[in-house]
Short mmCIF file of C-alpha atoms and ligand atoms in Angstrom, two decimals:
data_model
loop_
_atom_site.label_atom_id
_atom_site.label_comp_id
_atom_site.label_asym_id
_atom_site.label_seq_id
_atom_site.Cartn_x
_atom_site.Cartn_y
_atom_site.Cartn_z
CA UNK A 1 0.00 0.00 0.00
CA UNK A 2 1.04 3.75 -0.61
CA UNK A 3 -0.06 6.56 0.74
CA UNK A 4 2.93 8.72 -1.25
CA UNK A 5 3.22 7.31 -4.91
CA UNK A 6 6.81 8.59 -6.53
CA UNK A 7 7.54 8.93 -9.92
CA UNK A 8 8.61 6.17 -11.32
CA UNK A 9 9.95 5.63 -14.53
CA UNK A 10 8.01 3.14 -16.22
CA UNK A 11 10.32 2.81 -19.48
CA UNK A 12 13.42 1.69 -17.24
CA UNK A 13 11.07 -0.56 -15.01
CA UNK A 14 10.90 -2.18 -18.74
CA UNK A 15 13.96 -2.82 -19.26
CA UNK A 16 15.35 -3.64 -16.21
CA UNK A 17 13.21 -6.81 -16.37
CA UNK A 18 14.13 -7.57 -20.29
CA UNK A 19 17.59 -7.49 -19.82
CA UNK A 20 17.45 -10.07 -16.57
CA UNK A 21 15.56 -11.91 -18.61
CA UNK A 22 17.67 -12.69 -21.41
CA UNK A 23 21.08 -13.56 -18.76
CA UNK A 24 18.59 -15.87 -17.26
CA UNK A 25 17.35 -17.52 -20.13
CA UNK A 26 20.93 -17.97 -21.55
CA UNK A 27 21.83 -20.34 -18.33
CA UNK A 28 18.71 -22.45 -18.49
CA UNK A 29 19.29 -22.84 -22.44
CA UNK A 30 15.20 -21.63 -23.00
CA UNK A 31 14.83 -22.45 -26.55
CA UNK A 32 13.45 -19.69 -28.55
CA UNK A 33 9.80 -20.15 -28.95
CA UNK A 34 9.57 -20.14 -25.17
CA UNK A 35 11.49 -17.14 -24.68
CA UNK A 36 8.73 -15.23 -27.04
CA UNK A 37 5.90 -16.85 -25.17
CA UNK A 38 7.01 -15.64 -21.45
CA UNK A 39 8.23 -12.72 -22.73
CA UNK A 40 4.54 -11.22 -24.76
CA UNK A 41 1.89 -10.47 -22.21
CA UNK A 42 -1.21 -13.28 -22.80
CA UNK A 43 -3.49 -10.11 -22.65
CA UNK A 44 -3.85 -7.06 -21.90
CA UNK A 45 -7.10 -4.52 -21.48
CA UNK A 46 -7.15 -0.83 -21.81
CA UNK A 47 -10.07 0.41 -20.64
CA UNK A 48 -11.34 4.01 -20.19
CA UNK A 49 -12.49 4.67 -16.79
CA UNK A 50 -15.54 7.54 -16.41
CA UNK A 51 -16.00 9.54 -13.00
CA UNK A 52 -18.17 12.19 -12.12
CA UNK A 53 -16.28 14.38 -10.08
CA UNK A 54 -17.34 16.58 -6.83
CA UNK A 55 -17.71 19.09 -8.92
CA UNK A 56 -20.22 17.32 -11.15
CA UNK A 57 -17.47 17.32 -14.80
CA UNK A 58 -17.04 13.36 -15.96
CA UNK A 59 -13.18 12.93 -15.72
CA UNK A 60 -12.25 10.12 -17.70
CA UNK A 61 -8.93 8.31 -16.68
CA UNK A 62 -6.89 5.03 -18.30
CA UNK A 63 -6.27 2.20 -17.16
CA UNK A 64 -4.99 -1.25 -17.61
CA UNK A 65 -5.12 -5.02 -16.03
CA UNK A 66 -2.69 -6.77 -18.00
CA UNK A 67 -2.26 -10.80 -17.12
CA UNK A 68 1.25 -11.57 -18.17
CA UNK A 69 1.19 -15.29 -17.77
CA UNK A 70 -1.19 -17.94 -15.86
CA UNK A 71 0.06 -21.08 -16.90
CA UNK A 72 0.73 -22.65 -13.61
CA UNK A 73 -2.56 -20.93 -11.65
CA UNK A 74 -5.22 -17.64 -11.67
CA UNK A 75 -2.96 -14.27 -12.09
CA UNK A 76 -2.20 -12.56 -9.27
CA UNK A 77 -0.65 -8.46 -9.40
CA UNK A 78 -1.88 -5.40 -7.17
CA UNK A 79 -3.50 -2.23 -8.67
CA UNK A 80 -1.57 0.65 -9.08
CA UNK A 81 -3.32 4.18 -9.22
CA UNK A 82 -0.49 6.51 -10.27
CA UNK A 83 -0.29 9.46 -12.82
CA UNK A 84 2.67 7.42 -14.73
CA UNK A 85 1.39 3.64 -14.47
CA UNK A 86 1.21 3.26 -18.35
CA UNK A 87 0.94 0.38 -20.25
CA UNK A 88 4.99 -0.20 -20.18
CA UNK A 89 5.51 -0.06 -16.65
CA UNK A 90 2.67 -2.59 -15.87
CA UNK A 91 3.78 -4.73 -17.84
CA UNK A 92 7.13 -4.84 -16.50
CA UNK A 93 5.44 -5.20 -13.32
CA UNK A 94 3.40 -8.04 -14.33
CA UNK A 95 6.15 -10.12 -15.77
CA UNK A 96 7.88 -10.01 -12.41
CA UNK A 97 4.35 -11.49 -10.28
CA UNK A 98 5.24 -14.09 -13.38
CA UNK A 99 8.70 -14.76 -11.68
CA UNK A 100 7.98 -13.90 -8.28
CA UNK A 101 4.97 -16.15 -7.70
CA UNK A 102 6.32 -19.33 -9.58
CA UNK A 103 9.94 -19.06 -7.16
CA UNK A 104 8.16 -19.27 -4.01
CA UNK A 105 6.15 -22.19 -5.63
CA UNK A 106 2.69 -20.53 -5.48
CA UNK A 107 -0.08 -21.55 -7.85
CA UNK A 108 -0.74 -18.19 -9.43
CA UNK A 109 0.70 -16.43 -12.41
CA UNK A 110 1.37 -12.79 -12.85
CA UNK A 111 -0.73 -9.90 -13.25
CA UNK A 112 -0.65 -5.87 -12.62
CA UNK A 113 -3.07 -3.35 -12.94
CA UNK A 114 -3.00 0.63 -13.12
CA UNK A 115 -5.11 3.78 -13.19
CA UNK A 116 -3.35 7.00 -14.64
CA UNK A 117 -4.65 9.00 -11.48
CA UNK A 118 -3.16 11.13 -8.74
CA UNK A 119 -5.16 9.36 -5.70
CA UNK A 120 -3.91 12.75 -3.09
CA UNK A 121 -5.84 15.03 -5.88
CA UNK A 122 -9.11 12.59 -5.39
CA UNK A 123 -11.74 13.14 -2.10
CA UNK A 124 -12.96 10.01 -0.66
CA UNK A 125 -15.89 9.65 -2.75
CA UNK A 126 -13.91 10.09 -5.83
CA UNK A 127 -11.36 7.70 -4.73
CA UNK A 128 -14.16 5.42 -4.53
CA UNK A 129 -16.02 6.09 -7.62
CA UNK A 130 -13.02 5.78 -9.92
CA UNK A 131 -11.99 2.25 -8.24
CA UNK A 132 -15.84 1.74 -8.97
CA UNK A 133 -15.64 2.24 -12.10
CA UNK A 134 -12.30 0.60 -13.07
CA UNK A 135 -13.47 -2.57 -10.90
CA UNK A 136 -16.56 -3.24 -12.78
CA UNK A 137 -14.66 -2.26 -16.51
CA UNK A 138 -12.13 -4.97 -15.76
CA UNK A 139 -14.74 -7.80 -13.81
CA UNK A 140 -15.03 -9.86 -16.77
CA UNK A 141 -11.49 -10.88 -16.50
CA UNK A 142 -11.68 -10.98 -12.60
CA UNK A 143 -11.93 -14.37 -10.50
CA UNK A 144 -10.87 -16.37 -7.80
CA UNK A 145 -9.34 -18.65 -10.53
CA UNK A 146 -8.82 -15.89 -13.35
CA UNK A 147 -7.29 -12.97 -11.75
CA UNK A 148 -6.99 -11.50 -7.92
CA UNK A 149 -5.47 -8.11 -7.77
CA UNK A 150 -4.12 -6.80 -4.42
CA UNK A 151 -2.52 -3.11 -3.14
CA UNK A 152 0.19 -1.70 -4.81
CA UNK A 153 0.98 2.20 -4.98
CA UNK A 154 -1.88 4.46 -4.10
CA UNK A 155 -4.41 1.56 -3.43
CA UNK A 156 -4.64 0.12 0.46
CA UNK A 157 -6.81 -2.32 2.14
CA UNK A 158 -10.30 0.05 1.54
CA UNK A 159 -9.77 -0.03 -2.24
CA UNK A 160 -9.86 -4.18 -2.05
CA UNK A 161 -13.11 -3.67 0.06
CA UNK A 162 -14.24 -1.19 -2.85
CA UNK A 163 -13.25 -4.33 -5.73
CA UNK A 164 -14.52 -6.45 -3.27
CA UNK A 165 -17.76 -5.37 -3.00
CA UNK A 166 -18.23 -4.03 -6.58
CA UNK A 167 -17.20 -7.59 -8.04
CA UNK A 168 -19.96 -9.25 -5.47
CA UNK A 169 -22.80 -7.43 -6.60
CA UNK A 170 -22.55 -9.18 -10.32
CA UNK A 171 -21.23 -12.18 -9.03
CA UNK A 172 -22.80 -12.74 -5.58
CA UNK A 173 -20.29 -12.84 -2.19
CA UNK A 174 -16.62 -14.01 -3.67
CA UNK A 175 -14.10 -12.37 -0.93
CA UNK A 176 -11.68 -14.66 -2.74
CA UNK A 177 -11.63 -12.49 -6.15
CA UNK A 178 -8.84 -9.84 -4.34
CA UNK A 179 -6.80 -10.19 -1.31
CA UNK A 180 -4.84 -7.36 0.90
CA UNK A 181 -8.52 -6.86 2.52
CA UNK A 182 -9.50 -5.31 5.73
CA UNK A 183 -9.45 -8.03 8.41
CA UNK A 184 -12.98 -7.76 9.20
CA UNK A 185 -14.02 -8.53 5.11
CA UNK A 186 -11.76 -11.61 5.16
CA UNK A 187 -8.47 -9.97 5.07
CA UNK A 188 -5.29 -12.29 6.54
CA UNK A 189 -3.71 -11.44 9.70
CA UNK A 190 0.31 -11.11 9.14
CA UNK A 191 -0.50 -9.79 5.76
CA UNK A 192 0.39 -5.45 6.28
CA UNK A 193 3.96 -6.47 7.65
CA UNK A 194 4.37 -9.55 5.52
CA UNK A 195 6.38 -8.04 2.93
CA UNK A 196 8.75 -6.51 5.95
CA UNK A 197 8.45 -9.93 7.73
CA UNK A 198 9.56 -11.89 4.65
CA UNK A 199 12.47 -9.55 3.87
CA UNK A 200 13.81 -10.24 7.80
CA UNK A 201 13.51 -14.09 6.80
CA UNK A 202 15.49 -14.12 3.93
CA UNK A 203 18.27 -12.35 5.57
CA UNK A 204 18.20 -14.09 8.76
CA UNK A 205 18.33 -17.19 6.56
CA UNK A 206 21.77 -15.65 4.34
CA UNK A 207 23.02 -14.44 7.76
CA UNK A 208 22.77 -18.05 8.73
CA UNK A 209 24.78 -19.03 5.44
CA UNK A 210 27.60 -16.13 5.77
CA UNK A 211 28.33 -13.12 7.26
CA UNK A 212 27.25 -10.66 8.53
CA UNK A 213 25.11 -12.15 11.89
CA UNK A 214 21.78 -10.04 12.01
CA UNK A 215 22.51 -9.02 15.86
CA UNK A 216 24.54 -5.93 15.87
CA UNK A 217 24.92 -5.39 12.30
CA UNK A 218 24.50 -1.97 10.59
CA UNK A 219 21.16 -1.48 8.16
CA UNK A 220 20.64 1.16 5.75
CA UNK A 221 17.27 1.83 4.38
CA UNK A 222 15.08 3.80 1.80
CA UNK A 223 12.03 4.46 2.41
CA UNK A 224 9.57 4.17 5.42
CA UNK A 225 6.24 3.25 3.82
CA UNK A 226 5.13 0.28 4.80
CA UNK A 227 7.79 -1.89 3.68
CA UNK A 228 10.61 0.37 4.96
CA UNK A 229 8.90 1.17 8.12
CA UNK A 230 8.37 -2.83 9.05
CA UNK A 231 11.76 -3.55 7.96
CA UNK A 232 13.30 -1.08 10.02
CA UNK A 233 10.76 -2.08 13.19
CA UNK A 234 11.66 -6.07 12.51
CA UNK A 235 15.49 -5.58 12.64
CA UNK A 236 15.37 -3.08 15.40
CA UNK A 237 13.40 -5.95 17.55
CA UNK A 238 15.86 -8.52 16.26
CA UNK A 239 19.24 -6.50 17.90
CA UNK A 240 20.19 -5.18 14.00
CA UNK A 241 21.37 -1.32 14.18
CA UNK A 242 19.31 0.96 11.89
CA UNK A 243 21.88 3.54 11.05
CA UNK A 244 20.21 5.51 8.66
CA UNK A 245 16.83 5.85 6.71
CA UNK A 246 15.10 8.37 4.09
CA UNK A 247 11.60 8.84 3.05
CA UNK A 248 10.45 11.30 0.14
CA UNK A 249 11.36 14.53 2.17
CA UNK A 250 14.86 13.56 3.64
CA UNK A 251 16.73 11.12 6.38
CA UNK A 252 18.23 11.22 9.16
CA UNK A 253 21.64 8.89 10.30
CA UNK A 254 23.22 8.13 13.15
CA UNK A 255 26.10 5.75 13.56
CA UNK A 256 25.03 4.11 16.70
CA UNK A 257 21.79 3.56 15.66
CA UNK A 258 18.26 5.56 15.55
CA UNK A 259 15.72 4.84 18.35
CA UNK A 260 13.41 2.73 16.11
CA UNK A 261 9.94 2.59 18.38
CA UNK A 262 9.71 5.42 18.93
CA UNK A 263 10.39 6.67 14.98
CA UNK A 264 7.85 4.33 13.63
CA UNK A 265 4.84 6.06 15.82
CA UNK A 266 6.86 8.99 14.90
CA UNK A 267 6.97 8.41 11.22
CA UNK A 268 5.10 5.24 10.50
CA UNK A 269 1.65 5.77 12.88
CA UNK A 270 1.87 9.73 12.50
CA UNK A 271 2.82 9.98 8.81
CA UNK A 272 5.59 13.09 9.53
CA UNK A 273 8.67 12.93 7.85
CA UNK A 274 11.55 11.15 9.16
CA UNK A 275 14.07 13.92 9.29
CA UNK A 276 11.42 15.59 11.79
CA UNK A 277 12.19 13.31 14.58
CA UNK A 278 15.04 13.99 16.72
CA UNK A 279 17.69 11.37 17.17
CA UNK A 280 19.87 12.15 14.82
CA UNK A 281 21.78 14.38 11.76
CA UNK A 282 19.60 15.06 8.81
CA UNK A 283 20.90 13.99 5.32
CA UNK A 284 20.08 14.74 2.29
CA UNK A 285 18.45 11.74 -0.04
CA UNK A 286 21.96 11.43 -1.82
CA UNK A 287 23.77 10.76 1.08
CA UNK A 288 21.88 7.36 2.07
CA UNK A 289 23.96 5.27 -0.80
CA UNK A 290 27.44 6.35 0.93
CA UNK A 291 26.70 5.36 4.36
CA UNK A 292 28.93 2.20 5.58
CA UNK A 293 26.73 -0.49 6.74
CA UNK A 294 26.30 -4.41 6.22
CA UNK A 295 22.56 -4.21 4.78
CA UNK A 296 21.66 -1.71 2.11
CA UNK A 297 18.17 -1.91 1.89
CA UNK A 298 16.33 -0.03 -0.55
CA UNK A 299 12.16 -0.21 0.42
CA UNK A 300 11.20 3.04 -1.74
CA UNK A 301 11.29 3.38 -5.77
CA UNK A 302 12.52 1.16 -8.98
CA UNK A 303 15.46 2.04 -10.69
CA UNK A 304 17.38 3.89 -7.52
CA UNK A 305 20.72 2.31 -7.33
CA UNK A 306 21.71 3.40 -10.99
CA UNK A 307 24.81 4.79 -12.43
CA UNK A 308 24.34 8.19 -11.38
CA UNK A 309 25.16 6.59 -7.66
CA UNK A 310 28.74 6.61 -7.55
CA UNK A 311 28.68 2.65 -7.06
CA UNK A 312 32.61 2.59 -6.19
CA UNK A 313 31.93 4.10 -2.74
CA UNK A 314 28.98 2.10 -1.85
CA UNK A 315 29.93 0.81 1.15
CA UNK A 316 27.78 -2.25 2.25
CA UNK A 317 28.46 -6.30 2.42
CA UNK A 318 24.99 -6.83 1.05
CA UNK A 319 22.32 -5.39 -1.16
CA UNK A 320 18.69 -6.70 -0.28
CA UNK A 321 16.26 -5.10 -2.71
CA UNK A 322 12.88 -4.70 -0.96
CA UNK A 323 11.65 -2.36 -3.14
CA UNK A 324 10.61 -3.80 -6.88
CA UNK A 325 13.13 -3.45 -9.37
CA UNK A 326 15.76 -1.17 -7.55
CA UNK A 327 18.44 -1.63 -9.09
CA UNK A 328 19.34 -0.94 -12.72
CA UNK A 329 21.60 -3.65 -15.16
CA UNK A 330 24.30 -1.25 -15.04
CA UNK A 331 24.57 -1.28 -11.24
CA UNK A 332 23.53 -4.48 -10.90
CA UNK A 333 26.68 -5.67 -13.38
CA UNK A 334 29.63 -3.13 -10.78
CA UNK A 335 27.89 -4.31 -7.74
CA UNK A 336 28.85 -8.31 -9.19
CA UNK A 337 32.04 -7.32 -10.23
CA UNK A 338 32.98 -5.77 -6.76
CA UNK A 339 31.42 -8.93 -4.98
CA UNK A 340 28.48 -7.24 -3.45
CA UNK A 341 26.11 -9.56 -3.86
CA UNK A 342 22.10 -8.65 -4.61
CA UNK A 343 19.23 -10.30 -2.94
CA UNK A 344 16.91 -9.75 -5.63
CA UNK A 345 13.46 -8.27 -5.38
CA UNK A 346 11.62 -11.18 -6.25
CA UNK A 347 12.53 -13.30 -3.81
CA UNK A 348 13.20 -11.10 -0.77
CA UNK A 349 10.36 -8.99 -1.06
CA UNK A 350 7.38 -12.29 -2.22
CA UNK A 351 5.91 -12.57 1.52
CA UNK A 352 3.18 -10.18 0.07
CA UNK A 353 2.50 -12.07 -2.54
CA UNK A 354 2.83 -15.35 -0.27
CA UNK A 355 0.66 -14.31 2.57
CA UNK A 356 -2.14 -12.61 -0.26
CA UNK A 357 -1.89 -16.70 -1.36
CA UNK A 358 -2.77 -17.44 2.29
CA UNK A 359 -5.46 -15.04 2.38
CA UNK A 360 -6.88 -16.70 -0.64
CA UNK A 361 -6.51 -20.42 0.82
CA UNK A 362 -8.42 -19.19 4.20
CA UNK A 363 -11.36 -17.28 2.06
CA UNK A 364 -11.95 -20.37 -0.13
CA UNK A 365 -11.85 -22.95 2.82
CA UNK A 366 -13.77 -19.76 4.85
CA UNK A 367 -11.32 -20.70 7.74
CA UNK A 368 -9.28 -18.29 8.95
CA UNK A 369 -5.89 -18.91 10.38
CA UNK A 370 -3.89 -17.49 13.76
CA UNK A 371 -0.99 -14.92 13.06
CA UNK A 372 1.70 -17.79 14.19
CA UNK A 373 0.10 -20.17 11.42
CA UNK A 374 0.95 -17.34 8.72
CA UNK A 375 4.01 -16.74 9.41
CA UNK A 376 5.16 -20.15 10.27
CA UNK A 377 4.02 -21.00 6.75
CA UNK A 378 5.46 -17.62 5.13
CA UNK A 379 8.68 -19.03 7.31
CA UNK A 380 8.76 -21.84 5.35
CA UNK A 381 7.90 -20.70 2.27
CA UNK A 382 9.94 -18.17 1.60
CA UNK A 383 13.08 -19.58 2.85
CA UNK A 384 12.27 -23.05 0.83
CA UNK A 385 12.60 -20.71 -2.13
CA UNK A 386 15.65 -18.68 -0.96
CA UNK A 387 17.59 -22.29 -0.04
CA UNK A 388 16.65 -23.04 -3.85
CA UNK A 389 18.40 -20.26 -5.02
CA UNK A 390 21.45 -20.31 -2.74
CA UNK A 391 22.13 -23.87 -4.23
CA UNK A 392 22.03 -22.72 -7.59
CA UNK A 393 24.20 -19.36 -7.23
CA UNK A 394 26.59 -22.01 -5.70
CA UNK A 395 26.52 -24.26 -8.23
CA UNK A 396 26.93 -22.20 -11.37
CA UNK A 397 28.57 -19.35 -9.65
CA UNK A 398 25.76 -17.10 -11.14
CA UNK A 399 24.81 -14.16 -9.05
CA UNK A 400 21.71 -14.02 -7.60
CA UNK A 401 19.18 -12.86 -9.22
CA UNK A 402 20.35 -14.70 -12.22
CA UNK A 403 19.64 -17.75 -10.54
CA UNK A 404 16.35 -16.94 -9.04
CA UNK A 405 15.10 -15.84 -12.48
CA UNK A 406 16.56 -19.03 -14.23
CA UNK A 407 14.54 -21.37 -11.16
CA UNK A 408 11.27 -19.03 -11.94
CA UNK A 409 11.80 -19.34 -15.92
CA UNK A 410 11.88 -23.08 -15.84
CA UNK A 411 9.04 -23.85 -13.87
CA UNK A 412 6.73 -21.53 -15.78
CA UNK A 413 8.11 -23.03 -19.28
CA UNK A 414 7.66 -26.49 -17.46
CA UNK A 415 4.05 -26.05 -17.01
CA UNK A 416 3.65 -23.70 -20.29
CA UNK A 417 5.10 -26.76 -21.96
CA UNK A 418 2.75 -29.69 -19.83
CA UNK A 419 -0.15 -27.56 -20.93
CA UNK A 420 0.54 -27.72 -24.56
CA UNK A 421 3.09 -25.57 -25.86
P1 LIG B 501 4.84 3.12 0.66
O1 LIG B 501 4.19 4.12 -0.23
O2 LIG B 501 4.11 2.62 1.85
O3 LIG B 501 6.23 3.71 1.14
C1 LIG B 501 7.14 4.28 0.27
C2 LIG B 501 8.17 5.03 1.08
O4 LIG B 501 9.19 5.49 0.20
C3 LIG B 501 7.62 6.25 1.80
O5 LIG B 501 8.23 6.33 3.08
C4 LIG B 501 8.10 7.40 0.93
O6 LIG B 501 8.25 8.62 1.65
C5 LIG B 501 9.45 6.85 0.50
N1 LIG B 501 10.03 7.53 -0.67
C6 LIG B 501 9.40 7.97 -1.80
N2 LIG B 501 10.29 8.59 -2.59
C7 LIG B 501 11.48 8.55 -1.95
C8 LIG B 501 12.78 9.03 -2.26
N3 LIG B 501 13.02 9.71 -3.37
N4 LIG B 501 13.79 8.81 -1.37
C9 LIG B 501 13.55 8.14 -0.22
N5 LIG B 501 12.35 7.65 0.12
C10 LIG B 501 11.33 7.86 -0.74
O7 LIG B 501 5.26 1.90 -0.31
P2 LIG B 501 5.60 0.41 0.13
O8 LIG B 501 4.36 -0.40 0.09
O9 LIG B 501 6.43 0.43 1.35
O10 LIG B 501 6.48 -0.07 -1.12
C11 LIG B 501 7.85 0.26 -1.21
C12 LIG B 501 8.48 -0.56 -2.33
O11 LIG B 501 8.30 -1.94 -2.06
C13 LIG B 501 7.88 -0.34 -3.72
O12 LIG B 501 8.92 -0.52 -4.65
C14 LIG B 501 6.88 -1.47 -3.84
O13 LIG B 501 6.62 -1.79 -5.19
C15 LIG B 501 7.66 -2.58 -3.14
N6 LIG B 501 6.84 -3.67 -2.64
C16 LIG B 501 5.85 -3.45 -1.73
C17 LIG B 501 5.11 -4.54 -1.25
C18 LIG B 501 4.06 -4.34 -0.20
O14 LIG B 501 3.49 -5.36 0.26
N7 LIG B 501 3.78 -3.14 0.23
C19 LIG B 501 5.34 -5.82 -1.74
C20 LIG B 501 6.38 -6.01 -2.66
C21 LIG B 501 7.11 -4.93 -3.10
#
């Protein structure tokens, strides 16, 4: 969910996943026809979405639910109401719920959806009326085992109630048609932190494997949304130091470590920005990258560790990319070269995605589970898939996210291929 939604830019988001792809592919030998098949979308809808206004005009907006690939189960992607989510960046987006969902071994494929709107310029009823509208131009495509969107940028747990209850009235009572819902409409408990809680998993699990330990190591992280905000809560409990974070208006550092508590209600609860708390020295945005640590975590925008960084100076052990798509080819190709290695996005940051499964499984069986089920299971889950990986980064010496990508690529083309093609 996103209260804030940055530009980001949706061409690069594009590429970044292309270019993965291919390196991928290569290692895996993925003959030809079934690197054209995973690569095209297997549809996409533009629709044009009317709503009257407060002030009685008809603003019409565009949008698009594009379902990348469903081979091995329904698609699965959040909605995204942002002025730049075109066609390109949700598609990019979509591709990776393709990859992400098939390397923690759920039975989904991958969708994403977007509205070209600026949710802070909408009131309440007009934030309403446009997911209205968008919900009920995109139904027919919509099902438990079609299609289950989620939150992404500028959508939260009221919009799902919104789909929720807009899909329902054509299609009687089906809380399993989106997930990321309020508790009380069948929502999962675990699933606002699960992202957060999945992240903390995956590097307790590497810090298990090598170093650094996760008690008493230095974190770095961008963004405190709630991804960022979790993350930074989760280590703090766990004995990591949080030296320094940024959100959209600046950050604040200090060397022994901020006072995380009592910055979340600060920050997190109250919304203000992070450099208002005291605690420690402001910094600019820039300045995050430079900061020594172990973990470098960016939780905030695509495409942020890029060459305009000055990558030589980044001084961490480990990137862990919480945010989608952080981190360009470029970067991505110095940070290998100096031996930084990359947790890639999807893998560290699936425990959405894997406790929105969980959410499904409990509104279909219409049994709901305790918070200690959830995140035993997103326990297992998650680090199932990261020990997958691990073996394979060993065993080719391929970096990270190549491997992930190559494990995702060949289960999807498995079942493409069982199915037919
Ligand atoms: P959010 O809107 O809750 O938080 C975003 C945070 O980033 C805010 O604190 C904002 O101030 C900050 N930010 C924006 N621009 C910034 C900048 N230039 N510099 C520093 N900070 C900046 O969003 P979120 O849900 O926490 O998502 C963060 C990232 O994680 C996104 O890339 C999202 O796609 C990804 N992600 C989120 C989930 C989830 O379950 N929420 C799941 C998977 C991936």
């Amino acid at each position: 969910m996103s209260s804030t939604p940055p530009a980001t830019p949706s061409m690069r988001t594009g590429a970044i996943v292309k270019n993965q792809f291919d390196i991928a592919a290569d290692l895996i030998e993925l003959p030809e026809y079934m690197r054209t098949l995973l690569k095209a979308p297997f549809r996409t809808v533009t629709v044009e979405v009317p709503v009257r206004m407060d002030d009685d005009r008809i603003e019409v907006y565009r949008g698009y639910r594009i379902q990348h690939n469903g081979a091995r189960g329904p698609t699965k992607g959040g909605i995204r109401f942002h002025p730049h989510a075109d066609e390109h960046e949700v598609l990019g987006l979509a591709t990776t719920m393709t990859w992400k969902t098939a390397l923690v071994d759920l039975p989904f494929g991958g969708a994403k959806g977007g509205v070209q709107v600026d949710p802070r310029k909408l009131s309440k009823r007009e934030y309403e009326a446009v997911t209205r509208s968008f919900t009920s131009r995109i139904s027919i495509i919509l099902g438990p085992y079609r299609d289950i969107p989620a939150p992404d940028m500028g959508t939260n747990a009221q919009v799902m109630a919104w789909i929720l209850d807009e899909f329902s009235k054509r299609a009687g009572y089906t809380p399993a048609v989106v997930t990321g819902k309020p508790i009380s409409l069948g929502g999962s408990l675990g699933r606002e932190e699960a992202t957060a809680q999945g992240v903390v998993y995956c590097m307790e699990t590497f810090a298990r494997d090598y170093d650094p330990p996760l008690a008493g190591s230095k974190v770095v992280i961008q963004g405190f949304g709630n991804v960022g905000g979790h993350l930074a809560r989760i280590l703090h409990e766990k004995g990591a130091k949080v030296v320094a974070v940024t959100d959209v208006d600046g950050g604040l550092h200090n060397e022994n470590g901020l006072d995380i508590p009592p910055l979340f209600q600060h920050a997190y609860v109250e919304r203000k920005p992070v450099s208002e708390f005291a605690g420690g020295d402001a910094i600019a945005n820039e300045a995050l990258w430079h900061i020594p640590c172990d973990w470098l975590i960016p939780a905030a925008l695509g495409g942020v560790i890029n060459k305009e960084v000055d990558l030589q100076r980044l001084d961490c052990k480990v990137v862990v990319e919480a945010a989608n798509s952080p981190t360009t080819p470029i970067a991505d190709k110095v940070l290998e070269e100096r031996g930084i290695p990359v947790l890639p996005d999807f893998l560290v940051n699936a425990g959405g995605v894997i406790v929105s499964y969980f959410e499904w499984v409990q509104n279909l069986q219409q049994h709901p589970w305790s918070l200690d089920h959830v995140n035993r299971e997103l326990h297992a889950k998650i680090t199932r898939a990261y020990d997958t990986v691990r073996t394979l980064v060993e065993e080719r010496g391929v970096s990270w996210r190549t491997a992930a990508l190559a494990i995702a690529l060949q289960r999807v083309a498995e079942a493409e291929q069982l199915r037919g093609h």
